[in-house]
Short mmCIF file of C-alpha atoms in Angstrom, two decimals:
data_model
loop_
_atom_site.label_atom_id
_atom_site.label_comp_id
_atom_site.label_asym_id
_atom_site.label_seq_id
_atom_site.Cartn_x
_atom_site.Cartn_y
_atom_site.Cartn_z
CA SER A 1 29.87 -1.00 -19.28
CA GLN A 2 29.22 -0.39 -15.64
CA GLN A 3 29.34 3.11 -14.34
CA GLY A 4 28.96 2.63 -10.62
CA GLU A 5 31.28 1.07 -8.15
CA GLU A 6 29.83 0.11 -4.81
CA ASP A 7 31.73 -0.50 -1.67
CA PRO A 8 31.90 -2.56 0.28
CA GLN A 9 31.25 -5.56 -1.94
CA ALA A 10 29.96 -7.42 1.09
CA LEU A 11 28.82 -6.24 4.50
CA SER A 12 27.83 -8.32 7.51
CA ILE A 13 26.25 -6.66 10.54
CA GLN A 14 24.09 -7.49 13.55
CA GLU A 15 20.42 -6.72 13.74
CA GLY A 16 19.82 -3.21 15.05
CA GLU A 17 23.06 -1.81 13.65
CA ASN A 18 23.21 0.67 10.80
CA ALA A 19 24.44 -0.32 7.36
CA THR A 20 26.16 2.12 5.04
CA MET A 21 26.85 1.39 1.40
CA ASN A 22 28.67 3.70 -0.97
CA CYS A 23 28.48 4.17 -4.71
CA SER A 24 30.72 6.10 -7.06
CA TYR A 25 30.06 6.90 -10.70
CA LYS A 26 31.94 8.41 -13.58
CA THR A 27 29.78 10.59 -15.80
CA SER A 28 27.18 13.30 -15.27
CA ILE A 29 23.76 12.08 -14.25
CA ASN A 30 20.13 13.17 -14.07
CA ASN A 31 19.44 11.00 -11.06
CA LEU A 32 20.77 8.11 -9.04
CA GLN A 33 18.63 5.25 -7.82
CA TRP A 34 19.06 2.49 -5.30
CA TYR A 35 17.59 -0.98 -5.77
CA ARG A 36 17.35 -4.07 -3.66
CA GLN A 37 17.49 -7.66 -4.89
CA ASN A 38 16.60 -10.68 -2.81
CA SER A 39 18.27 -13.98 -3.74
CA GLY A 40 18.71 -13.27 -7.44
CA ARG A 41 15.10 -12.30 -8.02
CA GLY A 42 13.67 -9.10 -9.49
CA LEU A 43 14.86 -5.74 -8.35
CA VAL A 44 12.81 -3.50 -6.11
CA HIS A 45 13.18 0.24 -6.41
CA LEU A 46 14.06 1.84 -3.07
CA ILE A 47 14.71 5.50 -3.65
CA LEU A 48 15.60 8.01 -6.35
CA ILE A 49 17.64 11.14 -5.76
CA ARG A 50 17.91 13.80 -8.42
CA SER A 51 21.15 15.50 -9.35
CA ASN A 52 20.04 18.75 -7.72
CA GLU A 53 19.23 17.03 -4.42
CA ARG A 54 21.74 16.31 -1.70
CA GLU A 55 19.84 14.10 0.70
CA LYS A 56 16.64 12.10 0.75
CA HIS A 57 14.86 9.98 3.33
CA SER A 58 12.38 7.17 3.05
CA GLY A 59 11.49 5.33 6.23
CA ARG A 60 14.73 3.76 7.54
CA LEU A 61 16.60 4.70 4.38
CA ARG A 62 18.74 7.78 3.95
CA VAL A 63 20.47 8.55 0.68
CA THR A 64 23.02 11.26 0.07
CA LEU A 65 24.40 12.47 -3.23
CA ASP A 66 27.59 14.47 -3.80
CA THR A 67 27.78 15.35 -7.48
CA SER A 68 31.14 17.08 -7.04
CA LYS A 69 32.62 13.79 -5.88
CA LYS A 70 30.34 11.70 -8.09
CA SER A 71 29.35 9.57 -5.14
CA SER A 72 26.29 8.50 -3.18
CA SER A 73 25.66 6.62 0.01
CA LEU A 74 22.75 4.53 1.24
CA LEU A 75 22.23 4.27 4.97
CA ILE A 76 19.84 1.70 6.42
CA THR A 77 19.17 2.42 10.07
CA ALA A 78 18.19 -0.11 12.73
CA SER A 79 18.72 -3.00 10.34
CA ARG A 80 16.61 -6.15 10.43
CA ALA A 81 17.30 -9.69 9.27
CA ALA A 82 14.77 -9.07 6.50
CA ASP A 83 17.09 -6.37 5.09
CA THR A 84 19.48 -9.13 4.01
CA ALA A 85 19.79 -8.67 0.24
CA SER A 86 22.00 -7.23 -2.47
CA TYR A 87 21.81 -3.48 -2.97
CA PHE A 88 22.61 -1.79 -6.25
CA CYS A 89 23.01 1.82 -7.21
CA ALA A 90 22.07 2.82 -10.75
CA THR A 91 22.56 6.07 -12.56
CA GLU A 92 20.37 7.60 -15.23
CA GLY A 93 21.81 10.13 -17.63
CA GLY A 94 20.15 11.69 -20.62
CA SER A 95 19.42 8.48 -22.49
CA GLU A 96 16.79 7.01 -20.13
CA LYS A 97 19.03 4.00 -19.63
CA LEU A 98 20.00 2.77 -16.22
CA VAL A 99 23.64 1.88 -15.61
CA PHE A 100 24.15 -0.32 -12.59
CA GLY A 101 26.96 -0.60 -10.12
CA LYS A 102 28.37 -3.91 -8.98
CA GLY A 103 26.31 -4.10 -5.83
CA THR A 104 26.80 -4.66 -2.12
CA LYS A 105 25.73 -7.92 -0.54
CA LEU A 106 24.32 -7.13 2.89
CA THR A 107 23.86 -9.79 5.54
CA VAL A 108 22.04 -8.86 8.73
CA ASN A 109 22.54 -11.46 11.43
CA PRO A 110 19.71 -11.97 13.94
CA SER B 1 3.77 1.59 -9.99
CA ALA B 2 3.56 -0.80 -12.95
CA VAL B 3 3.18 -4.51 -12.42
CA ILE B 4 5.19 -6.75 -14.72
CA SER B 5 4.49 -10.43 -15.19
CA GLN B 6 7.60 -12.23 -16.41
CA LYS B 7 7.61 -15.85 -17.57
CA PRO B 8 9.11 -18.35 -17.14
CA SER B 9 10.61 -17.81 -13.71
CA ARG B 10 13.27 -20.40 -14.40
CA ASP B 11 14.25 -22.95 -17.01
CA ILE B 12 16.91 -25.51 -17.72
CA CYS B 13 17.75 -25.75 -21.41
CA GLN B 14 20.00 -27.88 -23.56
CA ARG B 15 22.84 -26.19 -25.34
CA GLY B 16 22.02 -25.27 -28.91
CA THR B 17 18.34 -24.64 -28.17
CA SER B 18 16.58 -21.31 -27.56
CA LEU B 19 14.53 -19.85 -24.75
CA THR B 20 11.89 -17.17 -25.14
CA ILE B 21 11.08 -14.98 -22.16
CA GLN B 22 7.87 -12.98 -21.97
CA CYS B 23 7.04 -9.80 -20.12
CA GLN B 24 3.53 -8.44 -19.78
CA VAL B 25 3.00 -4.99 -18.29
CA ASP B 26 -0.29 -3.93 -16.75
CA SER B 27 -0.23 -0.56 -18.50
CA GLN B 28 1.02 0.87 -21.78
CA VAL B 29 4.67 1.85 -21.86
CA THR B 30 6.78 3.32 -24.62
CA MET B 31 10.04 1.57 -23.85
CA MET B 32 10.85 -1.76 -22.30
CA PHE B 33 14.35 -2.75 -21.26
CA TRP B 34 15.98 -6.17 -21.15
CA TYR B 35 18.88 -6.91 -18.78
CA ARG B 36 21.20 -9.82 -18.16
CA GLN B 37 22.65 -10.61 -14.75
CA GLN B 38 25.42 -13.16 -14.88
CA PRO B 39 26.09 -15.23 -11.73
CA GLY B 40 27.28 -13.03 -8.90
CA GLN B 41 27.36 -9.97 -11.12
CA SER B 42 25.42 -6.78 -11.62
CA LEU B 43 22.89 -6.04 -14.33
CA THR B 44 23.91 -5.28 -17.89
CA LEU B 45 21.50 -3.75 -20.38
CA ILE B 46 20.97 -5.96 -23.41
CA ALA B 47 18.59 -3.80 -25.44
CA THR B 48 15.79 -1.29 -25.41
CA ALA B 49 12.54 -2.37 -27.05
CA ASN B 50 10.28 0.23 -28.62
CA GLN B 51 6.88 -0.62 -30.00
CA GLY B 52 6.77 -0.44 -33.77
CA SER B 53 10.51 -0.32 -34.36
CA GLU B 54 13.53 -2.55 -34.05
CA ALA B 55 15.13 -2.89 -30.68
CA THR B 56 18.27 -0.93 -29.92
CA TYR B 57 21.09 -3.19 -28.77
CA GLU B 58 23.95 -2.31 -26.48
CA SER B 59 27.55 -2.96 -27.35
CA GLY B 60 28.31 -6.66 -27.16
CA PHE B 61 24.75 -7.80 -27.83
CA VAL B 62 23.41 -8.66 -31.28
CA ILE B 63 19.98 -9.27 -32.70
CA ASP B 64 20.82 -12.75 -34.00
CA LYS B 65 21.63 -13.93 -30.49
CA PHE B 66 18.98 -11.92 -28.61
CA PRO B 67 16.00 -11.28 -30.91
CA ILE B 68 13.34 -9.12 -29.32
CA SER B 69 9.71 -8.64 -30.22
CA ARG B 70 7.51 -5.74 -29.15
CA PRO B 71 4.11 -6.29 -30.77
CA ASN B 72 2.23 -3.76 -28.63
CA LEU B 73 2.67 -1.29 -25.80
CA THR B 74 2.20 -3.85 -23.01
CA PHE B 75 4.16 -6.89 -24.15
CA SER B 76 7.66 -7.92 -25.17
CA THR B 77 9.66 -11.08 -25.62
CA LEU B 78 13.38 -11.75 -25.49
CA THR B 79 14.75 -14.89 -27.09
CA VAL B 80 18.17 -16.18 -26.17
CA SER B 81 19.27 -18.24 -29.14
CA ASN B 82 21.77 -21.02 -29.73
CA LEU B 83 22.29 -21.47 -26.04
CA SER B 84 25.64 -22.21 -24.48
CA PRO B 85 26.57 -22.60 -20.80
CA GLU B 86 27.86 -19.00 -20.86
CA ASP B 87 24.26 -17.86 -21.33
CA SER B 88 23.35 -19.15 -17.88
CA SER B 89 22.14 -15.97 -16.19
CA ILE B 90 19.14 -14.20 -14.83
CA TYR B 91 17.30 -12.18 -17.46
CA LEU B 92 15.08 -9.29 -16.40
CA CYS B 93 12.72 -6.92 -18.15
CA SER B 94 12.04 -3.45 -16.89
CA VAL B 95 9.95 -0.38 -17.58
CA ASP B 96 10.55 3.21 -16.61
CA ARG B 97 8.35 4.98 -14.14
CA VAL B 98 8.75 8.61 -13.17
CA TYR B 99 10.14 7.77 -9.75
CA GLY B 100 12.15 4.71 -10.68
CA TYR B 101 12.06 1.59 -12.76
CA THR B 102 9.90 -1.46 -12.19
CA PHE B 103 11.43 -4.86 -12.87
CA GLY B 104 9.98 -8.22 -13.65
CA SER B 105 10.73 -11.02 -11.22
CA GLY B 106 13.46 -12.39 -13.48
CA THR B 107 14.05 -15.59 -15.42
CA ARG B 108 16.81 -17.82 -14.14
CA LEU B 109 18.25 -19.71 -17.12
CA THR B 110 20.56 -22.66 -16.72
CA VAL B 111 22.12 -24.14 -19.85
CA VAL B 112 23.35 -27.72 -19.64
#
């Protein structure tokens, strides 16, 4: 069963704007990861944030984690048309299994 | 990070037949994971494949429908048996890396 719930389900923005996607989960975790999927292909790992971290940056990506609220957000700054994809959060607990959220479909219009 | 070669990338199969998907990893890994992604949906874990032992299946998935082989530490296959249109999905393999998982490029299966 899925653990994460992302919102929004779909997001459409203009190039240069920031995109924020949110993820909520239900059980305790070791880490939370964000992935990107282009047109139903394989997933690409973007960033991992551990349960004892609150914020992490990687290039134009910023991830926050609030374990008290069991939620995370992914911010993509200065978006580009090439950022158009589906974004998934996934949580990893003690079993080394990833549990995925439902995903946000991001469209960046040129 | 690991490189995974997944084959085939897509296939169209007749109902009642089977499709075997292969994943080759460029380094030895203990566990390999198989996922299903139904149209417009997220990923659901089918099973975890360990070398030298039977795969561990998640609730709702059974070995008769999704037999898995794991003959060595770099290779695994997933067979989707007795195909029906409901099996039309993307199937992905994955391995764990310290800083995240690496996924194969996926197999898009269409059952007609």
